[in-house]
XYZ file of C-alpha atoms in Angstrom:
362
model
C 9.024 -44.062 -48.272
C 6.959 -44.249 -45.110
C 4.694 -41.247 -44.438
C 4.954 -39.817 -40.968
C 2.060 -38.305 -39.088
C 2.254 -34.558 -38.902
C 3.451 -33.220 -35.517
C 0.745 -31.695 -33.403
C 0.547 -27.966 -33.745
C 1.941 -26.113 -30.697
C -0.292 -24.340 -28.352
C -0.645 -20.620 -28.901
C 1.862 -18.499 -27.025
C -0.833 -17.070 -24.765
C -2.173 -20.565 -23.980
C 1.176 -21.580 -22.511
C 1.146 -18.650 -20.025
C -0.668 -18.457 -16.704
C -3.638 -16.100 -16.353
C -1.384 -13.620 -14.590
C 1.235 -13.684 -17.317
C -1.237 -13.793 -20.156
C -2.909 -10.533 -19.291
C 0.283 -8.886 -18.140
C -0.045 -5.857 -20.436
C -3.529 -5.248 -19.065
C -2.356 -5.475 -15.449
C 0.485 -3.054 -16.263
C -1.879 -0.587 -17.857
C -4.201 -0.861 -14.881
C -1.188 -0.306 -12.578
C -0.178 2.801 -14.512
C -3.691 4.219 -14.371
C -3.980 3.422 -10.700
C -0.632 5.219 -9.983
C -1.728 8.241 -11.971
C -5.076 8.250 -10.158
C -3.485 8.043 -6.714
C -1.076 10.871 -7.557
C -3.960 13.182 -8.790
C -6.402 12.203 -5.942
C -3.817 12.470 -3.142
C -1.506 15.358 -4.077
C 0.589 14.956 -0.978
C 1.222 11.155 -1.614
C 4.332 11.763 -3.630
C 5.968 13.894 -1.001
C 5.072 11.423 1.660
C 6.467 8.405 -0.285
C 9.676 10.320 -1.053
C 10.508 11.198 2.501
C 12.015 7.784 3.272
C 14.581 6.684 0.629
C 17.092 3.904 0.101
C 20.115 5.149 -1.904
C 17.989 7.976 -3.255
C 15.098 5.679 -4.234
C 11.713 5.811 -2.455
C 11.466 3.079 0.184
C 8.214 1.620 -1.302
C 9.869 1.371 -4.685
C 12.905 -0.289 -3.090
C 10.602 -2.873 -1.384
C 8.721 -3.501 -4.569
C 12.027 -4.144 -6.400
C 13.241 -6.554 -3.740
C 9.932 -8.486 -3.723
C 9.982 -8.513 -7.474
C 13.454 -10.017 -7.784
C 13.543 -12.552 -5.018
C 11.200 -15.255 -6.557
C 13.161 -15.272 -9.839
C 16.521 -15.548 -8.086
C 15.162 -18.350 -5.917
C 14.527 -20.224 -9.053
C 18.087 -20.106 -10.269
C 19.929 -23.338 -10.270
C 23.219 -22.171 -8.787
C 24.871 -25.464 -9.387
C 24.719 -24.734 -13.148
C 26.343 -21.337 -13.133
C 29.695 -22.792 -14.133
C 28.403 -23.660 -17.598
C 27.493 -20.067 -18.105
C 30.749 -18.495 -16.970
C 32.624 -20.826 -19.375
C 30.607 -19.740 -22.387
C 32.573 -16.924 -23.948
C 30.168 -16.799 -26.884
C 27.675 -15.373 -24.350
C 29.895 -13.381 -21.947
C 32.024 -11.381 -24.423
C 29.125 -10.230 -26.585
C 27.206 -9.224 -23.459
C 30.059 -7.036 -22.186
C 30.551 -5.385 -25.506
C 26.779 -4.698 -25.870
C 26.358 -3.430 -22.437
C 29.481 -1.313 -21.903
C 30.497 -0.259 -25.464
C 27.434 -0.174 -27.787
C 24.700 0.580 -25.298
C 26.135 3.808 -23.829
C 27.328 4.979 -27.237
C 23.919 4.387 -28.819
C 22.191 6.284 -26.059
C 24.717 9.167 -26.283
C 24.080 9.438 -30.053
C 20.321 9.342 -29.752
C 20.303 11.888 -26.946
C 22.251 14.380 -28.928
C 20.519 13.763 -32.232
C 16.998 13.960 -30.809
C 17.354 16.353 -27.865
C 20.017 18.854 -29.029
C 18.026 21.761 -27.561
C 17.153 20.208 -24.190
C 20.448 19.686 -22.281
C 18.858 18.519 -18.950
C 16.894 15.714 -20.617
C 19.783 14.835 -22.807
C 22.053 14.400 -19.779
C 19.407 12.395 -17.958
C 19.172 9.981 -20.876
C 22.864 9.511 -21.220
C 22.890 8.580 -17.434
C 20.115 6.018 -18.102
C 22.218 4.550 -20.909
C 25.190 4.136 -18.508
C 23.135 2.326 -15.807
C 23.002 -1.240 -17.037
C 20.581 -3.869 -16.070
C 20.401 -5.496 -12.661
C 16.684 -5.578 -11.657
C 13.656 -5.814 -13.899
C 15.555 -7.610 -16.674
C 15.327 -10.743 -14.542
C 11.573 -10.603 -14.743
C 11.450 -10.077 -18.512
C 13.939 -12.873 -19.092
C 11.971 -15.310 -17.003
C 8.670 -14.379 -18.646
C 10.264 -15.005 -22.097
C 11.624 -18.349 -20.957
C 15.188 -17.176 -21.270
C 18.155 -18.965 -19.538
C 17.671 -18.192 -15.849
C 21.192 -19.126 -14.848
C 22.722 -17.110 -17.676
C 20.634 -14.094 -16.634
C 21.866 -14.406 -13.045
C 25.517 -14.487 -14.213
C 25.186 -11.596 -16.683
C 23.411 -9.456 -14.143
C 26.193 -10.141 -11.619
C 28.908 -9.388 -14.155
C 27.089 -6.110 -15.015
C 26.881 -5.215 -11.420
C 30.659 -5.557 -11.011
C 31.277 -3.468 -14.154
C 28.789 -1.008 -12.905
C 30.681 -0.365 -9.719
C 34.026 -0.009 -11.496
C 32.949 1.761 -14.725
C 29.875 3.899 -14.075
C 31.611 7.016 -12.821
C 34.451 6.788 -15.371
C 31.932 6.352 -18.308
C 29.885 9.166 -16.940
C 32.918 11.449 -17.006
C 33.841 10.230 -20.521
C 30.287 10.670 -22.100
C 29.371 13.870 -20.329
C 32.668 15.647 -20.283
C 35.466 14.175 -22.425
C 33.606 13.009 -25.584
C 31.455 16.189 -25.913
C 34.632 18.269 -25.443
C 36.313 16.325 -28.298
C 33.267 16.909 -30.554
C 33.059 20.540 -29.758
C 29.756 20.197 -27.738
C 28.755 21.472 -24.348
C 30.015 19.464 -21.413
C 28.314 18.494 -18.125
C 29.862 17.298 -14.865
C 28.701 14.195 -12.975
C 29.589 13.759 -9.339
C 28.974 10.195 -8.128
C 31.197 8.046 -5.939
C 32.039 4.404 -6.506
C 30.677 3.732 -3.032
C 27.240 5.111 -3.898
C 26.995 2.730 -6.930
C 28.370 -0.200 -4.946
C 25.734 0.372 -2.268
C 23.008 0.491 -4.838
C 24.163 -2.786 -6.264
C 24.485 -4.404 -2.907
C 20.898 -3.485 -1.967
C 19.062 -4.065 -5.152
C 20.946 -7.159 -6.298
C 22.973 -8.433 -3.316
C 19.952 -8.813 -0.972
C 17.603 -10.742 -3.269
C 20.463 -12.736 -4.655
C 21.593 -13.864 -1.227
C 18.084 -14.561 -0.172
C 17.433 -16.657 -3.347
C 20.614 -18.617 -2.991
C 20.038 -19.380 0.716
C 16.346 -20.315 0.071
C 17.275 -22.865 -2.517
C 20.176 -24.239 -0.602
C 18.140 -24.675 2.650
C 15.028 -25.713 0.950
C 16.736 -28.523 -1.074
C 18.675 -29.729 1.884
C 15.668 -29.991 4.127
C 12.919 -31.020 1.726
C 14.630 -32.121 -1.470
C 14.825 -30.658 -4.934
C 11.485 -32.121 -6.068
C 9.578 -30.457 -3.197
C 11.431 -27.161 -3.709
C 10.787 -26.911 -7.497
C 7.308 -28.461 -7.613
C 5.744 -27.202 -4.376
C 7.665 -24.116 -3.070
C 8.553 -22.235 -6.294
C 4.942 -22.200 -7.612
C 3.841 -20.644 -4.397
C 6.283 -17.772 -4.499
C 6.484 -17.263 -8.226
C 3.434 -14.901 -8.594
C 5.009 -12.467 -6.045
C 7.580 -11.451 -8.692
C 4.794 -9.940 -10.814
C 2.945 -8.602 -7.721
C 6.168 -6.723 -6.845
C 6.406 -5.402 -10.389
C 2.837 -4.116 -10.475
C 3.302 -2.536 -7.003
C 6.499 -0.718 -8.225
C 4.754 0.498 -11.294
C 1.852 1.895 -9.194
C 4.304 3.735 -6.898
C 6.418 5.098 -9.806
C 3.349 6.616 -11.465
C 1.946 7.891 -8.117
C 5.291 9.639 -7.418
C 5.727 11.190 -10.900
C 2.117 11.538 -12.035
C 2.044 15.374 -11.876
C 5.402 15.655 -13.793
C 4.090 13.231 -16.390
C 0.639 14.803 -16.887
C 2.018 18.400 -16.509
C 4.592 18.146 -19.143
C 3.224 15.658 -21.738
C 5.244 17.043 -24.642
C 8.469 16.775 -22.768
C 7.668 13.203 -21.923
C 7.100 12.502 -25.628
C 10.441 14.065 -26.531
C 12.202 11.945 -23.916
C 10.270 8.813 -24.914
C 11.274 8.878 -28.595
C 15.043 8.165 -28.181
C 14.182 5.614 -25.456
C 11.880 3.743 -27.769
C 14.506 3.641 -30.531
C 17.116 2.610 -28.001
C 15.194 -0.384 -26.506
C 14.103 -1.532 -29.956
C 17.560 -1.380 -31.511
C 19.404 -2.866 -28.543
C 16.996 -5.763 -28.214
C 16.637 -6.621 -31.896
C 20.341 -6.171 -32.596
C 21.307 -8.312 -29.651
C 18.803 -11.013 -30.555
C 20.044 -11.115 -34.120
C 23.666 -11.307 -32.860
C 22.873 -14.139 -30.503
C 21.295 -16.175 -33.311
C 24.077 -15.278 -35.694
C 26.785 -16.676 -33.412
C 24.816 -19.899 -32.676
C 23.429 -19.329 -29.301
C 20.226 -21.291 -28.219
C 16.901 -19.490 -27.982
C 17.194 -19.373 -24.277
C 20.622 -17.702 -24.181
C 19.794 -15.476 -27.193
C 16.832 -14.132 -25.351
C 18.847 -13.590 -22.141
C 21.559 -11.696 -24.206
C 18.810 -9.510 -25.751
C 17.065 -8.581 -22.523
C 20.152 -7.990 -20.532
C 21.456 -5.721 -23.316
C 18.232 -3.732 -23.636
C 17.347 -3.364 -19.981
C 18.645 -0.605 -17.706
C 19.136 -0.016 -14.043
C 16.616 2.730 -13.656
C 16.889 2.828 -9.853
C 20.577 3.738 -10.171
C 19.906 6.280 -12.859
C 17.179 7.991 -10.895
C 19.309 7.959 -7.671
C 22.350 9.507 -9.463
C 20.218 12.105 -11.306
C 18.491 13.242 -8.043
C 21.654 13.271 -5.970
C 23.625 15.313 -8.642
C 20.974 17.590 -10.152
C 18.018 17.610 -7.680
C 14.642 15.905 -7.480
C 12.898 18.525 -9.655
C 15.532 18.575 -12.343
C 15.083 17.633 -15.995
C 17.698 14.980 -15.499
C 15.603 13.339 -12.784
C 12.422 13.467 -14.959
C 14.266 11.861 -17.854
C 15.375 9.091 -15.416
C 11.817 8.556 -14.292
C 10.520 8.438 -17.866
C 13.059 5.668 -18.582
C 11.312 2.777 -16.746
C 7.869 4.240 -17.703
C 8.834 3.590 -21.394
C 10.927 0.499 -20.671
C 8.190 -1.448 -18.924
C 5.539 -1.510 -21.666
C 8.219 -1.857 -24.471
C 9.953 -4.819 -22.825
C 6.633 -6.467 -21.999
C 5.836 -6.227 -25.768
C 9.237 -7.688 -26.541
C 8.513 -10.646 -24.152
C 5.577 -11.453 -26.481
C 7.869 -11.046 -29.453
C 10.318 -13.494 -27.869
C 7.647 -16.058 -27.145
C 6.459 -15.765 -30.791
C 10.000 -16.363 -32.040
C 10.335 -19.264 -29.623
C 7.166 -20.786 -31.110
C 8.421 -20.244 -34.626
C 11.803 -21.811 -34.059
C 10.160 -24.830 -32.290
C 7.933 -25.432 -35.417
C 10.645 -25.147 -37.987
C 11.191 -28.459 -39.735
C 14.845 -29.276 -40.507
C 15.629 -29.975 -44.181
C 15.297 -33.715 -45.237
C 18.599 -35.460 -45.785
C 19.178 -37.119 -49.121
């Protein structure tokens, strides 16, 4: 038997990331602190930023989201999308996780942990109904998930969101509580409002990313596009993310610092929700034989939520100072650090799977 040289040990997870990616938790903490500081130093800043909105979302946040999503969607290989749409092992579990298990889990957690706080409970249920279309693309890309699969799943979720959000809101806030003998809540939201939200926050960056790749490859070639152009625009995704976080905290700094115990009460079910959805989806992906890339995409698209829609619906239905709106705002403030941590968990699992040695055949 001939001895084989041991394979070189892989570089640490952090060593494979850029400086911007490697210290992402630090940048996010700094952005949170900067937002809180701005909100405290300039008390009128929140009102000024809230005066101009897009579908109920502050214009600076809307711009940050668009800047954040465009570079990642410009990286998508749109010619490969057909391989994703044919993969029923990915699409079917994603639909079940997003539109059956996710809303049901949030409903259960909201009632179990916030039985005495109906406004926050309703806000959390709305968050659970608003499935991912924005930041999940960033988390998936940082964790080296399947970029094309993420684009397809986000698009599918967007279509379902337009068709199912209002119906599920009626079911989880009125019908199901009535069946269980619990207090009910009404939710007034039109299909057009949801469609408009999807068209703005997904349609614009998706169209821009598609056209950029199509025109760039046609004029300069794929090698130039992927090796020269994409590295130049790539960092803007994280710049947009950090800018969005600063504005979020600046807008809601007083509510967060003024009602810390309420924020803790809202945060607890959210923490459990994100952890259970991500871990359960990741375990399911591995169990049904998906690759690391598609398993990671399945996990992040199941765990992420469309906070801009949840906030817009809560504000439009219950008012900007309502408990429902505060619960919607706390959603991304918990989701961001938790899913950043899960990015690092994903990268560690990727490193582990890449170093596993297959059993020797006899």
